[in-house]
GROMACS .gro file of C-alpha atoms in nm:
model
  367
    1UNK     CA    1  10.189   8.953   9.519
    2UNK     CA    2  10.176   9.338   9.472
    3UNK     CA    3  10.479   9.514   9.479
    4UNK     CA    4  10.535   9.865   9.522
    5UNK     CA    5  10.804  10.081   9.452
    6UNK     CA    6  11.087  10.230   9.507
    7UNK     CA    7  11.175   9.825   9.458
    8UNK     CA    8  11.424   9.667   9.194
    9UNK     CA    9  11.275   9.286   9.124
   10UNK     CA   10  11.550   9.050   9.096
   11UNK     CA   11  11.411   8.761   9.143
   12UNK     CA   12  11.037   8.547   9.232
   13UNK     CA   13  10.929   8.177   9.283
   14UNK     CA   14  10.614   8.037   9.375
   15UNK     CA   15  10.662   7.638   9.541
   16UNK     CA   16  10.382   7.381   9.649
   17UNK     CA   17  10.452   7.103   9.846
   18UNK     CA   18  10.363   6.746   9.693
   19UNK     CA   19  10.472   6.790   9.321
   20UNK     CA   20  10.751   6.586   9.085
   21UNK     CA   21  11.100   6.647   9.158
   22UNK     CA   22  11.256   6.834   8.857
   23UNK     CA   23  11.628   6.868   8.750
   24UNK     CA   24  11.767   7.089   8.991
   25UNK     CA   25  11.712   7.049   9.380
   26UNK     CA   26  11.829   7.263   9.653
   27UNK     CA   27  11.947   7.018  10.021
   28UNK     CA   28  12.029   7.321  10.190
   29UNK     CA   29  11.847   7.629  10.372
   30UNK     CA   30  12.062   7.954  10.408
   31UNK     CA   31  12.013   8.197  10.634
   32UNK     CA   32  12.108   8.520  10.616
   33UNK     CA   33  12.359   8.613  10.928
   34UNK     CA   34  12.360   8.900  11.123
   35UNK     CA   35  12.040   9.001  11.137
   36UNK     CA   36  11.863   8.941  11.495
   37UNK     CA   37  11.529   8.713  11.528
   38UNK     CA   38  11.220   8.910  11.553
   39UNK     CA   39  10.882   8.854  11.648
   40UNK     CA   40  10.670   9.095  11.435
   41UNK     CA   41  10.273   9.181  11.541
   42UNK     CA   42  10.031   9.360  11.386
   43UNK     CA   43   9.873   9.682  11.372
   44UNK     CA   44   9.514   9.821  11.250
   45UNK     CA   45   9.523   9.924  10.885
   46UNK     CA   46   9.578  10.249  10.843
   47UNK     CA   47   9.558  10.547  10.553
   48UNK     CA   48   9.896  10.609  10.393
   49UNK     CA   49   9.756  10.933  10.249
   50UNK     CA   50   9.687  11.057  10.593
   51UNK     CA   51   9.984  10.893  10.735
   52UNK     CA   52   9.736  10.784  11.071
   53UNK     CA   53   9.928  10.587  11.299
   54UNK     CA   54   9.687  10.380  11.548
   55UNK     CA   55   9.836  10.441  11.882
   56UNK     CA   56   9.671  10.339  12.222
   57UNK     CA   57   9.539  10.053  12.018
   58UNK     CA   58   9.578   9.687  12.119
   59UNK     CA   59   9.838   9.466  11.993
   60UNK     CA   60   9.738   9.102  11.994
   61UNK     CA   61  10.066   8.855  11.930
   62UNK     CA   62  10.154   8.457  11.965
   63UNK     CA   63  10.496   8.465  12.073
   64UNK     CA   64  10.680   8.102  12.176
   65UNK     CA   65  10.326   7.946  12.156
   66UNK     CA   66  10.136   8.240  12.427
   67UNK     CA   67   9.936   8.440  12.297
   68UNK     CA   68   9.966   8.811  12.414
   69UNK     CA   69   9.824   9.154  12.441
   70UNK     CA   70   9.959   9.464  12.500
   71UNK     CA   71   9.897   9.866  12.372
   72UNK     CA   72  10.040  10.021  12.075
   73UNK     CA   73  10.290  10.315  12.157
   74UNK     CA   74  10.457  10.312  11.825
   75UNK     CA   75  10.360  10.634  11.652
   76UNK     CA   76  10.596  10.705  11.351
   77UNK     CA   77  10.983  10.679  11.267
   78UNK     CA   78  11.277  10.803  11.402
   79UNK     CA   79  11.453  11.160  11.290
   80UNK     CA   80  11.732  10.962  11.223
   81UNK     CA   81  11.804  10.576  11.126
   82UNK     CA   82  11.946  10.386  11.433
   83UNK     CA   83  12.231  10.077  11.431
   84UNK     CA   84  11.972   9.845  11.608
   85UNK     CA   85  11.650   9.709  11.532
   86UNK     CA   86  11.388   9.823  11.813
   87UNK     CA   87  11.218   9.571  12.047
   88UNK     CA   88  10.893   9.565  12.138
   89UNK     CA   89  10.713   9.845  12.332
   90UNK     CA   90  10.495   9.774  12.635
   91UNK     CA   91  10.446   9.513  12.889
   92UNK     CA   92  10.330   9.202  12.753
   93UNK     CA   93  10.019   9.069  12.902
   94UNK     CA   94   9.835   8.747  12.858
   95UNK     CA   95   9.565   8.731  12.636
   96UNK     CA   96   9.269   8.519  12.563
   97UNK     CA   97   9.398   8.151  12.350
   98UNK     CA   98   9.071   8.176  12.174
   99UNK     CA   99   9.302   8.533  11.980
  100UNK     CA  100   9.456   8.402  11.730
  101UNK     CA  101   9.417   8.533  11.395
  102UNK     CA  102   9.256   8.423  11.123
  103UNK     CA  103   9.350   8.493  10.753
  104UNK     CA  104   9.267   8.342  10.391
  105UNK     CA  105   9.494   8.457  10.061
  106UNK     CA  106   9.352   8.255   9.859
  107UNK     CA  107   9.050   8.383   9.626
  108UNK     CA  108   8.743   8.176   9.635
  109UNK     CA  109   8.846   7.909   9.382
  110UNK     CA  110   9.210   7.930   9.372
  111UNK     CA  111   9.447   7.815   9.149
  112UNK     CA  112   9.479   7.435   9.147
  113UNK     CA  113   9.829   7.314   9.236
  114UNK     CA  114   9.950   6.962   9.322
  115UNK     CA  115   9.815   6.811   9.641
  116UNK     CA  116  10.005   6.753   9.942
  117UNK     CA  117   9.882   6.602  10.299
  118UNK     CA  118  10.254   6.667  10.488
  119UNK     CA  119  10.468   6.933  10.431
  120UNK     CA  120  10.703   6.719  10.593
  121UNK     CA  121  10.726   6.466  10.316
  122UNK     CA  122  10.864   6.492   9.976
  123UNK     CA  123  11.001   6.756   9.790
  124UNK     CA  124  10.875   7.172   9.687
  125UNK     CA  125  10.849   7.230   9.304
  126UNK     CA  126  10.887   7.567   9.161
  127UNK     CA  127  10.554   7.654   8.997
  128UNK     CA  128  10.666   7.951   8.865
  129UNK     CA  129  10.956   8.172   8.837
  130UNK     CA  130  11.056   8.545   8.729
  131UNK     CA  131  11.435   8.605   8.685
  132UNK     CA  132  11.493   8.988   8.577
  133UNK     CA  133  11.861   8.932   8.461
  134UNK     CA  134  11.728   8.655   8.193
  135UNK     CA  135  11.415   8.848   8.185
  136UNK     CA  136  11.238   8.576   8.178
  137UNK     CA  137  10.932   8.429   8.350
  138UNK     CA  138  10.706   8.163   8.394
  139UNK     CA  139  10.377   8.109   8.508
  140UNK     CA  140  10.317   8.456   8.674
  141UNK     CA  141  10.087   8.733   8.521
  142UNK     CA  142  10.211   9.077   8.607
  143UNK     CA  143   9.934   9.366   8.573
  144UNK     CA  144   9.856   9.677   8.702
  145UNK     CA  145   9.537   9.928   8.724
  146UNK     CA  146   9.479  10.099   8.361
  147UNK     CA  147   9.239   9.847   8.251
  148UNK     CA  148   8.976   9.995   7.986
  149UNK     CA  149   9.160  10.271   7.918
  150UNK     CA  150   9.317  10.420   7.571
  151UNK     CA  151   9.185  10.136   7.448
  152UNK     CA  152   9.376   9.856   7.608
  153UNK     CA  153   9.179   9.556   7.757
  154UNK     CA  154   8.997   9.567   8.057
  155UNK     CA  155   8.676   9.776   8.171
  156UNK     CA  156   8.636  10.111   8.355
  157UNK     CA  157   8.258  10.015   8.350
  158UNK     CA  158   8.098  10.095   8.726
  159UNK     CA  159   8.270  10.431   8.723
  160UNK     CA  160   8.458  10.513   9.055
  161UNK     CA  161   8.303  10.289   9.290
  162UNK     CA  162   8.551  10.014   9.085
  163UNK     CA  163   8.823  10.234   8.974
  164UNK     CA  164   8.983  10.033   8.656
  165UNK     CA  165   8.978   9.756   8.639
  166UNK     CA  166   9.290   9.509   8.632
  167UNK     CA  167   9.532   9.575   8.293
  168UNK     CA  168   9.819   9.353   8.164
  169UNK     CA  169  10.159   9.582   8.306
  170UNK     CA  170  10.413   9.759   8.028
  171UNK     CA  171  10.767   9.649   8.137
  172UNK     CA  172  10.847   9.945   8.363
  173UNK     CA  173  10.470   9.855   8.506
  174UNK     CA  174  10.390  10.310   8.448
  175UNK     CA  175  10.134  10.183   8.190
  176UNK     CA  176   9.856   9.901   8.046
  177UNK     CA  177   9.986   9.680   7.771
  178UNK     CA  178   9.808   9.519   7.503
  179UNK     CA  179   9.908   9.196   7.590
  180UNK     CA  180  10.067   8.980   7.898
  181UNK     CA  181  10.423   9.135   7.942
  182UNK     CA  182  10.741   9.091   8.176
  183UNK     CA  183  10.861   9.344   8.389
  184UNK     CA  184  11.206   9.478   8.301
  185UNK     CA  185  11.518   9.499   8.451
  186UNK     CA  186  11.495   9.817   8.597
  187UNK     CA  187  11.332   9.952   8.951
  188UNK     CA  188  10.976  10.017   8.956
  189UNK     CA  189  10.968  10.335   9.041
  190UNK     CA  190  10.829  10.535   9.354
  191UNK     CA  191  10.442  10.444   9.387
  192UNK     CA  192  10.398  10.236   9.084
  193UNK     CA  193  10.286   9.933   9.198
  194UNK     CA  194  10.301   9.557   9.015
  195UNK     CA  195  10.050   9.308   9.095
  196UNK     CA  196  10.165   8.943   9.015
  197UNK     CA  197   9.897   8.700   8.966
  198UNK     CA  198   9.943   8.354   8.741
  199UNK     CA  199   9.940   8.231   8.439
  200UNK     CA  200   9.579   8.082   8.491
  201UNK     CA  201   9.326   8.259   8.321
  202UNK     CA  202   8.963   8.310   8.473
  203UNK     CA  203   8.701   8.106   8.293
  204UNK     CA  204   8.323   8.117   8.337
  205UNK     CA  205   8.305   8.137   8.781
  206UNK     CA  206   8.627   8.019   8.838
  207UNK     CA  207   8.777   8.277   9.028
  208UNK     CA  208   8.435   8.376   9.186
  209UNK     CA  209   8.320   8.708   9.089
  210UNK     CA  210   8.508   8.905   8.830
  211UNK     CA  211   8.488   9.255   8.645
  212UNK     CA  212   8.242   9.201   8.288
  213UNK     CA  213   8.539   9.263   7.998
  214UNK     CA  214   8.804   9.254   8.339
  215UNK     CA  215   9.148   9.092   8.257
  216UNK     CA  216   9.160   8.802   8.472
  217UNK     CA  217   9.354   8.562   8.676
  218UNK     CA  218   9.423   8.308   8.960
  219UNK     CA  219   9.581   8.344   9.249
  220UNK     CA  220   9.791   8.104   9.437
  221UNK     CA  221   9.573   7.890   9.648
  222UNK     CA  222   9.660   7.626   9.896
  223UNK     CA  223   9.682   7.583  10.279
  224UNK     CA  224  10.033   7.576  10.211
  225UNK     CA  225  10.296   7.777   9.965
  226UNK     CA  226  10.618   7.888   9.974
  227UNK     CA  227  10.680   8.213   9.794
  228UNK     CA  228  11.074   8.317   9.799
  229UNK     CA  229  11.230   8.673   9.630
  230UNK     CA  230  11.526   8.857   9.560
  231UNK     CA  231  11.445   9.260   9.619
  232UNK     CA  232  11.633   9.585   9.679
  233UNK     CA  233  11.435   9.880   9.792
  234UNK     CA  234  11.697  10.179   9.669
  235UNK     CA  235  11.619  10.511   9.878
  236UNK     CA  236  11.518  10.814   9.616
  237UNK     CA  237  11.444  11.086   9.816
  238UNK     CA  238  11.156  11.233   9.678
  239UNK     CA  239  10.841  11.346   9.871
  240UNK     CA  240  10.451  11.309   9.806
  241UNK     CA  241  10.244  11.080   9.818
  242UNK     CA  242  10.350  10.792   9.830
  243UNK     CA  243  10.668  10.842   9.713
  244UNK     CA  244  11.050  10.692   9.911
  245UNK     CA  245  10.746  10.448  10.008
  246UNK     CA  246  10.840  10.111   9.889
  247UNK     CA  247  10.625   9.805  10.013
  248UNK     CA  248  10.568   9.392   9.910
  249UNK     CA  249  10.236   9.248   9.984
  250UNK     CA  250   9.960   8.996   9.939
  251UNK     CA  251   9.553   9.019   9.921
  252UNK     CA  252   9.330   8.789   9.844
  253UNK     CA  253   9.302   8.791   9.498
  254UNK     CA  254   8.908   8.861   9.472
  255UNK     CA  255   9.029   9.247   9.581
  256UNK     CA  256   9.192   9.309   9.236
  257UNK     CA  257   8.942   9.122   9.052
  258UNK     CA  258   8.646   9.349   9.133
  259UNK     CA  259   8.740   9.616   9.306
  260UNK     CA  260   9.155   9.738   9.496
  261UNK     CA  261   9.072  10.100   9.476
  262UNK     CA  262   8.699  10.192   9.385
  263UNK     CA  263   8.585  10.451   9.642
  264UNK     CA  264   8.267  10.205   9.777
  265UNK     CA  265   8.408   9.979   9.962
  266UNK     CA  266   8.119   9.753   9.926
  267UNK     CA  267   8.282   9.611   9.591
  268UNK     CA  268   8.556   9.506   9.760
  269UNK     CA  269   8.539   9.214  10.028
  270UNK     CA  270   8.814   9.407  10.212
  271UNK     CA  271   8.589   9.503  10.455
  272UNK     CA  272   8.434   9.126  10.488
  273UNK     CA  273   8.722   8.932  10.555
  274UNK     CA  274   8.929   8.908  10.257
  275UNK     CA  275   9.218   9.096  10.409
  276UNK     CA  276   9.549   9.177  10.333
  277UNK     CA  277   9.919   9.076  10.464
  278UNK     CA  278  10.219   9.334  10.450
  279UNK     CA  279  10.534   9.190  10.464
  280UNK     CA  280  10.763   9.441  10.365
  281UNK     CA  281  10.610   9.798  10.369
  282UNK     CA  282  10.748  10.143  10.428
  283UNK     CA  283  10.526  10.355  10.618
  284UNK     CA  284  10.722  10.691  10.565
  285UNK     CA  285  10.895  10.896  10.317
  286UNK     CA  286  11.225  10.736  10.284
  287UNK     CA  287  11.239  10.538  10.599
  288UNK     CA  288  11.434  10.235  10.711
  289UNK     CA  289  11.227  10.003  10.838
  290UNK     CA  290  11.036   9.738  10.672
  291UNK     CA  291  10.763   9.631  10.889
  292UNK     CA  292  10.508   9.293  10.877
  293UNK     CA  293  10.152   9.332  10.947
  294UNK     CA  294   9.843   9.080  10.959
  295UNK     CA  295   9.538   9.301  10.855
  296UNK     CA  296   9.211   9.041  11.038
  297UNK     CA  297   9.045   9.040  11.331
  298UNK     CA  298   9.202   9.089  11.590
  299UNK     CA  299   9.436   9.405  11.447
  300UNK     CA  300   9.756   9.510  11.571
  301UNK     CA  301  10.107   9.659  11.552
  302UNK     CA  302  10.439   9.704  11.655
  303UNK     CA  303  10.739   9.879  11.657
  304UNK     CA  304  10.932   9.566  11.531
  305UNK     CA  305  11.078   9.578  11.141
  306UNK     CA  306  11.292   9.445  10.937
  307UNK     CA  307  11.610   9.716  10.781
  308UNK     CA  308  11.506   9.758  10.444
  309UNK     CA  309  11.774   9.716  10.159
  310UNK     CA  310  11.900  10.004  10.037
  311UNK     CA  311  12.202   9.959   9.858
  312UNK     CA  312  12.226   9.563   9.727
  313UNK     CA  313  11.937   9.314   9.783
  314UNK     CA  314  11.789   9.017  10.014
  315UNK     CA  315  11.660   8.678   9.960
  316UNK     CA  316  11.363   8.599  10.204
  317UNK     CA  317  11.107   8.333  10.200
  318UNK     CA  318  10.730   8.340  10.237
  319UNK     CA  319  10.596   8.061  10.366
  320UNK     CA  320  10.277   7.921  10.467
  321UNK     CA  321  10.232   7.609  10.658
  322UNK     CA  322   9.918   7.454  10.660
  323UNK     CA  323  10.014   7.188  10.923
  324UNK     CA  324  10.094   7.445  11.135
  325UNK     CA  325   9.866   7.717  11.072
  326UNK     CA  326  10.134   7.973  11.105
  327UNK     CA  327  10.305   8.228  10.834
  328UNK     CA  328  10.644   8.248  10.800
  329UNK     CA  329  10.847   8.545  10.670
  330UNK     CA  330  11.221   8.484  10.714
  331UNK     CA  331  11.549   8.685  10.561
  332UNK     CA  332  11.788   8.456  10.402
  333UNK     CA  333  12.136   8.411  10.311
  334UNK     CA  334  12.270   8.612  10.012
  335UNK     CA  335  12.428   8.213   9.867
  336UNK     CA  336  12.065   8.070   9.838
  337UNK     CA  337  11.995   7.893   9.508
  338UNK     CA  338  11.611   7.950   9.385
  339UNK     CA  339  11.609   7.522   9.252
  340UNK     CA  340  11.363   7.401   9.067
  341UNK     CA  341  11.319   7.173   9.335
  342UNK     CA  342  11.351   7.203   9.710
  343UNK     CA  343  11.383   6.970   9.961
  344UNK     CA  344  11.102   6.903  10.234
  345UNK     CA  345  11.314   6.970  10.539
  346UNK     CA  346  11.468   7.279  10.410
  347UNK     CA  347  11.136   7.418  10.367
  348UNK     CA  348  11.086   7.319  10.703
  349UNK     CA  349  11.396   7.464  10.839
  350UNK     CA  350  11.274   7.780  10.778
  351UNK     CA  351  11.007   7.733  11.064
  352UNK     CA  352  11.240   7.711  11.267
  353UNK     CA  353  11.392   7.977  11.511
  354UNK     CA  354  11.742   8.121  11.446
  355UNK     CA  355  11.943   8.338  11.659
  356UNK     CA  356  12.125   8.462  11.374
  357UNK     CA  357  11.827   8.549  11.103
  358UNK     CA  358  11.569   8.762  11.052
  359UNK     CA  359  11.246   8.601  11.151
  360UNK     CA  360  10.870   8.674  11.168
  361UNK     CA  361  10.566   8.432  11.280
  362UNK     CA  362  10.252   8.527  11.235
  363UNK     CA  363   9.991   8.217  11.388
  364UNK     CA  364   9.690   8.186  11.212
  365UNK     CA  365   9.338   8.024  11.325
  366UNK     CA  366   9.090   7.806  11.060
  367UNK     CA  367   8.870   7.993  10.827
   0.00000   0.00000   0.00000
C-alpha cells in the first residue's frame, strides 16, 4: 500500500481468511452512520503534475449487477465544498456484459498466506498490524524511494530510466534509513510517500525481477484479503506539486520493486497490465473529495467520492473478495476494532449494501 501526505495513519491491519484463531476476536461489523451509499466508477490515468482530466471519455461501471456506461462529464472540483455527495453525471446506457474490469494487485510470486477455500467460513486472522499510538508494527516494512542515496541501502543504478530503488523509510518518511524503522506517530507531510510491504524479504526470484542491490520485500498476494485502516487527511493549505493532495492507493508490487518513478515506461509493468487501485485520492490541492479509481482496461471515472476526513480519523476496510471477484471499499464506524481475528460473517457483511455507510464496489474479472 502507498500513502501520500498530508495523511496521518493511525492504524493499518492486513487479514487473510482460513487462519487459525488467535486470542481476541471481533464478532460484529460496525458501519459508519450518516454516509450515503456510493457507486464509484473508473476514470483514465491522469498526470498529477499537469492535473489533466478525461472529460468525455466513456465511464464503465457495474451497478446492481448490471454493467453500464456513459460519457464522463466531471472536469474538476467545485470552487467551494458542498454539504452533500455528488451523484453520477450523465445517463447510463447498457454496455456489453464482457466489459468488466480485469485487475491484479499481486506480485508475480506473492507473499504466501494461509490457505482458504471459502471466505464465508472460518475466521480471518490478522497477519500484519501497525499502531501509531503504541509505536509498534508487526509483519510490515515501511519504505520510500531513496535507494542508494547518501550511502543508504538500495540502488540508483540504471539512472533516471529506472529512478532510485526502494529504501527503508525514516520514521517521518522524509529520508532513507539504514535499516527498517516503524512509521512515527505524526502526519506524513505533503508530497511525502510511504510504501508499506510485508516483512518477508524477496529471495532469489521469489518476487520476479527486482533491482540488483535494491531493497525488496513481498507484497500481499491472494485473491481474498482484507486491509483495514484508520487515518485522517488534514488540510495544510499548501500549494504546488502534490501539495495538500493526500492519497492512499495500491500498486502491483512489481512496480515499486522495479521502477515506480523512472523516466522509461518500459522499465515498469504499469503500462503492460500491472495496474493501480486508487482507494482514497484527492486530485487537486485542498479538495474535499477522495476519489476511488481502478486503472485497468476499460478505464473510466465518475463524480462520486468519499468525503475527505480532515479534522478527525475515519476507519475503512478494503476487501478483495475472491469468490465474488469484487473489491469493496467501505467506511466503518469508529467503534470498529482491529482485533487479531474477525468472524467470517463480520467480513462478509462488509460486502453487503447498506444505506447508512459509504460503500464502493469494483467488479473484477478473472485474470
